[in-house]
Structure formats: structure tokens, C-alpha cells
Tab-separated table of N, CA and C in Angstrom:
chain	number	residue	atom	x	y	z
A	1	UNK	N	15.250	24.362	-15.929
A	1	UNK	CA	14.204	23.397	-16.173
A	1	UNK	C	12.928	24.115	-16.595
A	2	UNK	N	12.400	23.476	-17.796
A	2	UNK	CA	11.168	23.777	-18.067
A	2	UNK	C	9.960	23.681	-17.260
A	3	UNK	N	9.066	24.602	-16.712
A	3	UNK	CA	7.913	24.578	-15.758
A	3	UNK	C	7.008	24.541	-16.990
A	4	UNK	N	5.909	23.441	-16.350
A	4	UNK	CA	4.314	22.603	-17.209
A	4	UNK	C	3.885	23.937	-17.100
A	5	UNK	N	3.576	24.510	-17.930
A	5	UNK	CA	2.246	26.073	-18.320
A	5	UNK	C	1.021	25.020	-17.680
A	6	UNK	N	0.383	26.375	-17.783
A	6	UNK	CA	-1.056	25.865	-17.605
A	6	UNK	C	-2.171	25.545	-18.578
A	7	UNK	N	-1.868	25.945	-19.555
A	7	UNK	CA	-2.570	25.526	-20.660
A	7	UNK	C	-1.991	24.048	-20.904
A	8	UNK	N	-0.969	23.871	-20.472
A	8	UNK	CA	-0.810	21.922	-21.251
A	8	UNK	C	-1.549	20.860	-20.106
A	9	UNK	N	-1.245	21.763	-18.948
A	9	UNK	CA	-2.300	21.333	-17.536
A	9	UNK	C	-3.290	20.776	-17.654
A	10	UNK	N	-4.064	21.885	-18.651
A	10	UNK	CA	-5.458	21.903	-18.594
A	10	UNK	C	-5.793	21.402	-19.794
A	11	UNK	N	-4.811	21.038	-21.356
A	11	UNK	CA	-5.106	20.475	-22.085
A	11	UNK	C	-4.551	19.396	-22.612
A	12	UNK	N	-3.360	18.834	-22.053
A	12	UNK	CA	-2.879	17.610	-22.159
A	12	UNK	C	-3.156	16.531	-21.213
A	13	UNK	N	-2.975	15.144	-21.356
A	13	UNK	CA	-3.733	13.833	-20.739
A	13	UNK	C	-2.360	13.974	-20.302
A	14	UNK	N	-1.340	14.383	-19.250
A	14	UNK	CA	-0.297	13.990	-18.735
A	14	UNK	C	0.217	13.026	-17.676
A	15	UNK	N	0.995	12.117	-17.864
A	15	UNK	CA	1.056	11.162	-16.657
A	15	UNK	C	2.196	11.390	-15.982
A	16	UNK	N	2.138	11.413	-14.326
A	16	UNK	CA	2.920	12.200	-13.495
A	16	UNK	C	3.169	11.121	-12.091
A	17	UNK	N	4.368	10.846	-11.585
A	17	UNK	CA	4.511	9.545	-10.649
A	17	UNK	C	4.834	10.564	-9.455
A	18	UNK	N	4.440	9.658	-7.842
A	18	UNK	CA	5.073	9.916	-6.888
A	18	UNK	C	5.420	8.938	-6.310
A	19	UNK	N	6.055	8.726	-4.820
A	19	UNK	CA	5.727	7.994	-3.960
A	19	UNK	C	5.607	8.482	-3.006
A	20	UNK	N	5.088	7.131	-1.828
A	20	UNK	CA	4.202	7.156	-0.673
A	20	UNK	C	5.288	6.998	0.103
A	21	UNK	N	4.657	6.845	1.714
A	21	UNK	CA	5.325	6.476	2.870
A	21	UNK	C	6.291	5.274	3.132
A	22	UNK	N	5.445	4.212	1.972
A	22	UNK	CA	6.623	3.268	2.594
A	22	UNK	C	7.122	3.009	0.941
A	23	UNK	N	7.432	4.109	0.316
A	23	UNK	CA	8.490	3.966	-1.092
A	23	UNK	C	7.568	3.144	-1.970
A	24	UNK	N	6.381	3.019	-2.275
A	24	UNK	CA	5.577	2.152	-3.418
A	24	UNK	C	5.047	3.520	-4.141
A	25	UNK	N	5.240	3.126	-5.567
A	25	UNK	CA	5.392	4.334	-6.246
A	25	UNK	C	3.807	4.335	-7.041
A	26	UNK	N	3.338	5.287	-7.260
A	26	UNK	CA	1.825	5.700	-8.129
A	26	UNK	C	1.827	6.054	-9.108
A	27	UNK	N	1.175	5.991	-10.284
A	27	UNK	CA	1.002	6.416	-11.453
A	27	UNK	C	-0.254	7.290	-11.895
A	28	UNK	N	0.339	8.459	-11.986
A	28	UNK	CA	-1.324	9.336	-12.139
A	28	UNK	C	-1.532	10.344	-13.577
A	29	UNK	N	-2.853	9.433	-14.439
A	29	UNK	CA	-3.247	10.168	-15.375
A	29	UNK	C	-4.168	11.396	-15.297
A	30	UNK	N	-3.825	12.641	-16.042
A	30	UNK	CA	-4.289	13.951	-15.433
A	30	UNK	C	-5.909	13.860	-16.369
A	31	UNK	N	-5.796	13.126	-17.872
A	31	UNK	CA	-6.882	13.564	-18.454
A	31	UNK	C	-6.700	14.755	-19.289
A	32	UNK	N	-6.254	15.713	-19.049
A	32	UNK	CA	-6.145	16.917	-18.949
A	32	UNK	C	-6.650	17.710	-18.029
A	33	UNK	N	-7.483	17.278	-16.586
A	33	UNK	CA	-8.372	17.715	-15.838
A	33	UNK	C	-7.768	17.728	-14.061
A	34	UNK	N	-6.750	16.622	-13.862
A	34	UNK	CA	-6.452	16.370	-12.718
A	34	UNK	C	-5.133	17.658	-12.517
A	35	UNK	N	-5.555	17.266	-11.126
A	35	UNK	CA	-4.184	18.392	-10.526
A	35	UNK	C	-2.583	18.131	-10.976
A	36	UNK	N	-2.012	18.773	-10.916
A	36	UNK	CA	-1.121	18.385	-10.547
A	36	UNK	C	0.140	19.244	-9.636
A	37	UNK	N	0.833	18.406	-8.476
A	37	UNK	CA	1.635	18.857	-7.547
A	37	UNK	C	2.658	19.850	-7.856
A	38	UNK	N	2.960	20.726	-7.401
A	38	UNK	CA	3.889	22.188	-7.672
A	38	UNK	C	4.933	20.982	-7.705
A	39	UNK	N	5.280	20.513	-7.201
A	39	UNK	CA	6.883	19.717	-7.355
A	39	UNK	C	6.601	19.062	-8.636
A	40	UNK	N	5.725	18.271	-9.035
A	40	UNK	CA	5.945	18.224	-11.250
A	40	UNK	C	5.774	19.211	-12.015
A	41	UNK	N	5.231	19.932	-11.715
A	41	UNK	CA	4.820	21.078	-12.290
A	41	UNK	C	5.657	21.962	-12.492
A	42	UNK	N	6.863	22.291	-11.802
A	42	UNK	CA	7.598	22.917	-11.708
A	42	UNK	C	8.999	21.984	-12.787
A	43	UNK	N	8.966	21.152	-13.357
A	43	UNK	CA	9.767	20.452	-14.241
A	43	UNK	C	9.042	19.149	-15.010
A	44	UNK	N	9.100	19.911	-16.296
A	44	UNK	CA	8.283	18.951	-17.519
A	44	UNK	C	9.505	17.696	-18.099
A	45	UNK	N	10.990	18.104	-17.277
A	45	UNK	CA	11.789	17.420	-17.541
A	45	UNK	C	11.932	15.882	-16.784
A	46	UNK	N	11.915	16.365	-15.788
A	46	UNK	CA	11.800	15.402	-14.407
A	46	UNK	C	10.027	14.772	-14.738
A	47	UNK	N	9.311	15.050	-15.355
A	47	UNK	CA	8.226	14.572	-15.005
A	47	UNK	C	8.603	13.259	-16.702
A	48	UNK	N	9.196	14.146	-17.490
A	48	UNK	CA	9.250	13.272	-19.057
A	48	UNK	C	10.262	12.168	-18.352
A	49	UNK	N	11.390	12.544	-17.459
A	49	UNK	CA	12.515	11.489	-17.472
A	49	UNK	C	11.471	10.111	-16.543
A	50	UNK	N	11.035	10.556	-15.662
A	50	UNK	CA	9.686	9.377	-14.878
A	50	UNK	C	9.200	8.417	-15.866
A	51	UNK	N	8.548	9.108	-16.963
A	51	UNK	CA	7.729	8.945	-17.821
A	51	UNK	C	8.356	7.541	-18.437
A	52	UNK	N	9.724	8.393	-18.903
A	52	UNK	CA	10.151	7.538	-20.080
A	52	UNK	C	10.643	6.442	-19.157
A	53	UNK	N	11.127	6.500	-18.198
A	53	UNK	CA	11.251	4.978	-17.187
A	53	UNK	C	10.461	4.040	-17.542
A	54	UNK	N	9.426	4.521	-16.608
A	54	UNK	CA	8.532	3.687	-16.635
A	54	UNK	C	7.526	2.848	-17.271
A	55	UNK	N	7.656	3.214	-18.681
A	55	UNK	CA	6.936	2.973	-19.689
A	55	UNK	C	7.489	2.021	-20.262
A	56	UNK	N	9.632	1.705	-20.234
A	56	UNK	CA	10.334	1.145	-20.885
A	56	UNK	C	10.118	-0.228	-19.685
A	57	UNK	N	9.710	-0.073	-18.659
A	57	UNK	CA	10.338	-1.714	-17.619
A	57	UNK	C	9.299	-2.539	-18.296
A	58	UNK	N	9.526	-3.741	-17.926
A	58	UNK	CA	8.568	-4.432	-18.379
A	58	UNK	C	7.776	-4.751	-17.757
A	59	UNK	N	6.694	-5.663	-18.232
A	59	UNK	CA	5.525	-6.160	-17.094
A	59	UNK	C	6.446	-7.249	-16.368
A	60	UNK	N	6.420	-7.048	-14.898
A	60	UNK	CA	7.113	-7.980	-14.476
A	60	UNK	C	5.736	-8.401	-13.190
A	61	UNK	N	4.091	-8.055	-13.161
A	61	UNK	CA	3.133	-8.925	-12.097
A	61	UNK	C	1.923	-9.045	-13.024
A	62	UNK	N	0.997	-9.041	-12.314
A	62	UNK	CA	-0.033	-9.305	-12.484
A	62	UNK	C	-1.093	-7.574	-11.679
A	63	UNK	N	-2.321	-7.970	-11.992
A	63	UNK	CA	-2.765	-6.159	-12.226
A	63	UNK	C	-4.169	-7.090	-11.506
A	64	UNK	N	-4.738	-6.212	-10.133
A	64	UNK	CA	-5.970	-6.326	-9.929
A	64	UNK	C	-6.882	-4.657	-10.361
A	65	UNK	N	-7.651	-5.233	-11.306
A	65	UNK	CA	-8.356	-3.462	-11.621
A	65	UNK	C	-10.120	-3.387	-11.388
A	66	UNK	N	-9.803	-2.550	-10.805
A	66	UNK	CA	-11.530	-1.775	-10.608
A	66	UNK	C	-12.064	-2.014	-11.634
A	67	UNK	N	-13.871	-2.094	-11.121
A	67	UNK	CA	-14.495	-1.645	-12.659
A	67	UNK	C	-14.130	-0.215	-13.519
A	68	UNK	N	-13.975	1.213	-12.595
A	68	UNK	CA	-13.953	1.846	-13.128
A	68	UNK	C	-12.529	2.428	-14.366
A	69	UNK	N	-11.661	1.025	-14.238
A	69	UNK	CA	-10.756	0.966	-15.108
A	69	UNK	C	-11.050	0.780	-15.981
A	70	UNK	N	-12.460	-0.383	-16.114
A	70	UNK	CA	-13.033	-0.859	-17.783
A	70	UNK	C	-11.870	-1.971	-18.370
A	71	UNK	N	-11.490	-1.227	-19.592
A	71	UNK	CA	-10.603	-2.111	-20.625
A	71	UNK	C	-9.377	-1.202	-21.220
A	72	UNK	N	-8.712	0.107	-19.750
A	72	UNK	CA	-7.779	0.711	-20.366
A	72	UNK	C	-6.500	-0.362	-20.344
A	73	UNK	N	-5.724	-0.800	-21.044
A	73	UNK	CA	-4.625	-1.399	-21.053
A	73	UNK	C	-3.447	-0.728	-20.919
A	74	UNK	N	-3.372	0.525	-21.006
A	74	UNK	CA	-2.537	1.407	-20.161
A	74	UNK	C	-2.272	1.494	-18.662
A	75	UNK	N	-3.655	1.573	-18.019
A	75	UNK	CA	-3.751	1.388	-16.247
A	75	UNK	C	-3.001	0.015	-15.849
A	76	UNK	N	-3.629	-0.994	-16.680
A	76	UNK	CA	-2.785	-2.399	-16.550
A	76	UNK	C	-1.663	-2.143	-16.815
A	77	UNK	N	-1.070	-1.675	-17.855
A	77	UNK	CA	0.411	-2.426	-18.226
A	77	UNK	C	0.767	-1.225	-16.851
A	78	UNK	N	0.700	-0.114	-16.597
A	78	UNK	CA	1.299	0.355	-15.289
A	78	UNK	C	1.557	-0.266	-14.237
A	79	UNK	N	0.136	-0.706	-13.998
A	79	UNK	CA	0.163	-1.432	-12.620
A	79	UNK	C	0.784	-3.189	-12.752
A	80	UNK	N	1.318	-3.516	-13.589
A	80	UNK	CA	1.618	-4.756	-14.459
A	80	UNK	C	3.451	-4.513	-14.298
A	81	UNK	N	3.730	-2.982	-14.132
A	81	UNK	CA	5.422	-2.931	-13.980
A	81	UNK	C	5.735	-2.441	-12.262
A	82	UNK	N	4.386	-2.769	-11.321
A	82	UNK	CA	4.571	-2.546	-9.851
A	82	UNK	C	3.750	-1.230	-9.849
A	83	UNK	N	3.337	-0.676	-10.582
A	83	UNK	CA	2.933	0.812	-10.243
A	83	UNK	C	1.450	0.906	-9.747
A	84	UNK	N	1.183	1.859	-8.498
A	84	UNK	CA	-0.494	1.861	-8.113
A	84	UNK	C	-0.555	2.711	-9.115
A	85	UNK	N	-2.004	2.537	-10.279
A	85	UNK	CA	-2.050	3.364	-10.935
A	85	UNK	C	-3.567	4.315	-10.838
A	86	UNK	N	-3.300	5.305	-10.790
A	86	UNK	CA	-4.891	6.731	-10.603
A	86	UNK	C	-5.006	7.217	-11.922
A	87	UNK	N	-6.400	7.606	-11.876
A	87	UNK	CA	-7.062	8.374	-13.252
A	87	UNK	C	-7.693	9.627	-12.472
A	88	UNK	N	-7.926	10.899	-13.094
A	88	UNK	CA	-8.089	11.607	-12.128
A	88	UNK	C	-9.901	11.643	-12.048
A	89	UNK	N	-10.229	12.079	-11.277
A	89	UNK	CA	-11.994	11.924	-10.806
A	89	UNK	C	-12.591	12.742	-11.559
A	90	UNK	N	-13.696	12.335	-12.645
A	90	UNK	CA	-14.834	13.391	-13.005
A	90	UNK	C	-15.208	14.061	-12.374
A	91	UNK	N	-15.695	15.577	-12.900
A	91	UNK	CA	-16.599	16.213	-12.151
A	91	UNK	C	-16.246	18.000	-12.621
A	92	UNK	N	-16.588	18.691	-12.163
A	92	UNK	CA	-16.366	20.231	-11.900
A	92	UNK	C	-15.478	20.599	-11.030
A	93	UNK	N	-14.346	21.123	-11.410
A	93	UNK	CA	-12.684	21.916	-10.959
A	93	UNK	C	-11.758	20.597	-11.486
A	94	UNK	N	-10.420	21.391	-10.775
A	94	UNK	CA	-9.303	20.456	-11.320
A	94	UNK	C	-8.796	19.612	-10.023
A	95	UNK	N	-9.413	20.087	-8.805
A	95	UNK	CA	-8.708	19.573	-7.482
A	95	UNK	C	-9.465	18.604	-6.885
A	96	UNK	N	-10.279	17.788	-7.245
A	96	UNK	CA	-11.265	16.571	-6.981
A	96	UNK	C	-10.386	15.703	-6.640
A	97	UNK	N	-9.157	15.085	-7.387
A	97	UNK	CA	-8.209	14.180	-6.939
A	97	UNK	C	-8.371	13.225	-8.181
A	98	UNK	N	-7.753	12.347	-7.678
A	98	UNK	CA	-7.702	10.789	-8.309
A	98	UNK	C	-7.993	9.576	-7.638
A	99	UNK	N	-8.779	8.878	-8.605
A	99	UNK	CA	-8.721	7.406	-8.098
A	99	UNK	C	-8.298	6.389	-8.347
A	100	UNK	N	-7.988	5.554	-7.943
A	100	UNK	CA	-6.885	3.868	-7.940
A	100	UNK	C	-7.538	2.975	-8.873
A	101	UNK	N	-7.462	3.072	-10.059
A	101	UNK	CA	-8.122	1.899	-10.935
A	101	UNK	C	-7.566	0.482	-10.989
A	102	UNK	N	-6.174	0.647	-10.567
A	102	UNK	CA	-5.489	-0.690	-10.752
A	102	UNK	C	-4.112	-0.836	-9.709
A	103	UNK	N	-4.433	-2.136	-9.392
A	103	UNK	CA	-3.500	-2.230	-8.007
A	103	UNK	C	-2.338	-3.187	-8.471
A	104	UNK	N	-0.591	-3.382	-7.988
A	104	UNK	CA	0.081	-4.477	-8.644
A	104	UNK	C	-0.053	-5.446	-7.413
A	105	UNK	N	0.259	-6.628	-8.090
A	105	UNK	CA	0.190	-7.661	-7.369
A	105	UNK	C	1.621	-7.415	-6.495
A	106	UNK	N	2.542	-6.674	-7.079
A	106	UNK	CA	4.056	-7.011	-6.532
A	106	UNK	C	4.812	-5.693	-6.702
A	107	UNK	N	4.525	-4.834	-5.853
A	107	UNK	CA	4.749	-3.647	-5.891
A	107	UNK	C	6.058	-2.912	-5.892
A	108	UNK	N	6.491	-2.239	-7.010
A	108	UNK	CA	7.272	-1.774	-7.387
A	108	UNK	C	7.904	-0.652	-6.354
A	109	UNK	N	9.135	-0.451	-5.692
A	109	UNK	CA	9.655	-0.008	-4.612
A	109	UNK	C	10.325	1.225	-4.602
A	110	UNK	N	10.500	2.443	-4.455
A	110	UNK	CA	11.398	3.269	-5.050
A	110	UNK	C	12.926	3.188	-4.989
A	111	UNK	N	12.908	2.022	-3.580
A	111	UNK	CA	14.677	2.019	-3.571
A	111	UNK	C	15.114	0.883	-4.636
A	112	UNK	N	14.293	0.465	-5.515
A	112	UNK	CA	14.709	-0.674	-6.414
A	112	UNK	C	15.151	0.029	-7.623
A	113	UNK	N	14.848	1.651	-7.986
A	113	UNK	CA	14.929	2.315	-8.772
A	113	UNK	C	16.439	2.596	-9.192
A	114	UNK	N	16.926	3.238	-10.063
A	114	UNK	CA	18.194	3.694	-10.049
A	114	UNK	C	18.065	5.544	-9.385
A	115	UNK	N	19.477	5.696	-9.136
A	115	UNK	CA	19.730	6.873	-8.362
A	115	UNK	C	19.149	8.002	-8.504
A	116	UNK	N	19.028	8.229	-10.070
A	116	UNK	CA	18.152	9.347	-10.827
A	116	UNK	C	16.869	9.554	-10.451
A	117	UNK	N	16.449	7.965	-10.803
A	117	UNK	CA	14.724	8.249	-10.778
A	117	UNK	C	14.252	8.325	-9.236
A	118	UNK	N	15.318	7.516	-8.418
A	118	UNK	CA	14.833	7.882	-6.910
A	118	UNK	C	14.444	9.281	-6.451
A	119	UNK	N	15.714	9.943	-7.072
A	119	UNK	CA	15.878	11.618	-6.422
A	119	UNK	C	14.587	12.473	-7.101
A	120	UNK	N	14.609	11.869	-8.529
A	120	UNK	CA	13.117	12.681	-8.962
A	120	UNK	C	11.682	12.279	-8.258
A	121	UNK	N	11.793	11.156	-7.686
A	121	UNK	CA	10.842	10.726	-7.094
A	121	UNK	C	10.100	10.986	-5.724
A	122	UNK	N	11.523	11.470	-5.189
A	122	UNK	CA	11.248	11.827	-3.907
A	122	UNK	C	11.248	13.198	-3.682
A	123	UNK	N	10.622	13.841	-4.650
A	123	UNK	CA	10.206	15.748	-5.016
A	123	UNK	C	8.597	15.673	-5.010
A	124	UNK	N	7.857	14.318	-5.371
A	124	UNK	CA	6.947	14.338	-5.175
A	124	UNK	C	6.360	13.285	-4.317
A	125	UNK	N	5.765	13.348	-2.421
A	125	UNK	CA	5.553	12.137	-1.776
A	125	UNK	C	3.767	12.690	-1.051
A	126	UNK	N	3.514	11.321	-1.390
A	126	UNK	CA	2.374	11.450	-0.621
A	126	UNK	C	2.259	10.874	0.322
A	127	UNK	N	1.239	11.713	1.749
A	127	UNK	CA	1.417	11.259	2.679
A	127	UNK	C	0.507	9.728	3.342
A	128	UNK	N	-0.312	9.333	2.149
A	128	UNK	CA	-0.603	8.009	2.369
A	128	UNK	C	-0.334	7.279	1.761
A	129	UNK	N	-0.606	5.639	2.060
A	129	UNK	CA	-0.516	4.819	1.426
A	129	UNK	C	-1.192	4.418	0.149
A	130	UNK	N	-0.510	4.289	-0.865
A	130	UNK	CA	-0.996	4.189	-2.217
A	130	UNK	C	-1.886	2.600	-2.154
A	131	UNK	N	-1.503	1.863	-1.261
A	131	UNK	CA	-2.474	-0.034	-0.707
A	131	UNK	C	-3.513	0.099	-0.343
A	132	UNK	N	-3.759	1.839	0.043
A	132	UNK	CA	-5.053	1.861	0.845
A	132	UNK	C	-5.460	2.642	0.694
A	133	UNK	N	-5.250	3.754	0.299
A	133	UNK	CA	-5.803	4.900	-0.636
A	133	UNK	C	-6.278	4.694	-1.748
A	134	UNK	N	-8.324	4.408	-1.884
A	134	UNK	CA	-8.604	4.101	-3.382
A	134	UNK	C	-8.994	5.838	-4.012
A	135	UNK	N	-8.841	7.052	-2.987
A	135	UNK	CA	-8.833	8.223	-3.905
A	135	UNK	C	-7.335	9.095	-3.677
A	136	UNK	N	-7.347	9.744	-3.542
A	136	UNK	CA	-6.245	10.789	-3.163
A	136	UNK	C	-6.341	12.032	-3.902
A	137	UNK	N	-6.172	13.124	-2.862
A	137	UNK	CA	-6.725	14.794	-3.490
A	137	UNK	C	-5.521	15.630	-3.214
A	138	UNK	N	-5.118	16.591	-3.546
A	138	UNK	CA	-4.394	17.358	-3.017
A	138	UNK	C	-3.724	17.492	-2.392
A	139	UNK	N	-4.022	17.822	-1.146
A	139	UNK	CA	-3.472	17.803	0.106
A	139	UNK	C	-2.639	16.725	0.721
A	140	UNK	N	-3.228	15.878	-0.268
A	140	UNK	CA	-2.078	14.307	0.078
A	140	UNK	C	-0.599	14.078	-0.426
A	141	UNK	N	0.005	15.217	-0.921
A	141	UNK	CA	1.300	15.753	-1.653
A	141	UNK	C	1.787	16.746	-1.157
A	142	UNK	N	3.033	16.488	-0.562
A	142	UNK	CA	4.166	17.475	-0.709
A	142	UNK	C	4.232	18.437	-1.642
């Protein structure tokens, strides 16, 4: 498996999923600036096969979004197929975290997933709740 360099880290807008404690899965845009967890990082394959999932389901809720979402229609249609979706936080370094721009009304489950995307999914878990977590940094990942 291909391991993410650090130059695409630091210069690609990459979007990278985990899940939480009780299996509700997150969606996190890097910017090119946000962290990301040694368990994606370590496979650009597993992070593309996520990718391409999730992008193909359809909108199956409805999307409550922060102001600081604005008018991305990306954060929506994420959080629109069950996904909590994060953008990662302005500022100086790469380990600031992310924040929750958009919440689903009807949250997408990891055991609803097929077998594949479960097992890739569960390489990357965070230890809070994505319902109640409006930032998340680091340390909140396996």
C-alpha cells in the first residue's frame, strides 16, 4: 500500500473518514493544512476506496450547518449521505484539529456499511462522539 508523502499532506485539500464510539462516521477536509491520523496516512488506497464510497451514496437526509460552513455544498451533500462533516481549523501548524460544519439529520452508521468499508473504517476511531464534538484535534484518534 501506498503511504500519503508529506508533501500531498501539506499540499493537497484531502478528504479522510473515521468513526466514533458509537459507529457514526465523520468526514474530514484537510485543506491541505489539517492533520492527518498515521492510520490514513499510512494508505492513500484505503483512504481513495472511503472516498470513492462515499461520494457515490446518495443524499438520503437533510444537513443542519454552521455558519462557518457558509455555502460549501460539499459539507452538505456529506452530511446529506449521514456523514458528520469537519473542515480543518485556521491558524498556524497542522495539529489545531477540525471543526463540525455540518451535522446529518439521520446518521449514517458504520455497521450499515459493506464489509470492506467497515474494516477500513475501523483503522481510523475516534474517541468521541462526532453529536457532540463541534472540534476534534489529534489526540482524539487512534
Amino acid at each position: 500500500m501506498a503511504e500519503i508523502s508529506d508533501i500531498e499532506e501539506e499540499c493537497e485539500d484531502l478528504d479522510w473518514y473515521a468513526v466514533d464510539k458509537s459507529g457514526c462516521i465523520g468526514h474530514f477536509a484537510t485543506g491541505g493544512r489539517g492533520f492527518l491520523p498515521r492510520s490514513v496516512k499510512n494508505s492513500s488506497e484505503n483512504r481513495l476506496a472511503l472516498h470513492s464510497f462515499f461520494v457515490e451514496l446518495p443524499v438520503s437526509c437533510a444537513s443542519v450547518c454552521t455558519d462557518a460552513a457558509g455555502n460549501n455544498d460539499f459539507f452538505l451533500a456529506m452530511s446529506g449521505r449521514g456523514l458528520y462533516s469537519y473542515d480543518y481549523l485556521p491558524g498556524k501548524g497542522r495539529n489545531l484539529g477540525y471543526s463540525r460544519n455540518c451535522i446529518p439529520t439521520s446518521p449514517l452508521k458504520c455497521e450499515a456499511c459493506p464489509e470492506k468499508i467497515q474494516a477500513i473504517l475501523k483503522h481510523t476511531i475516534s474517541y468521541v462522539l462526532f453529536s457532540q464534538a463541534e472540534n476534534v484535534s489529534p489526540q482524539m484518534f487512534s
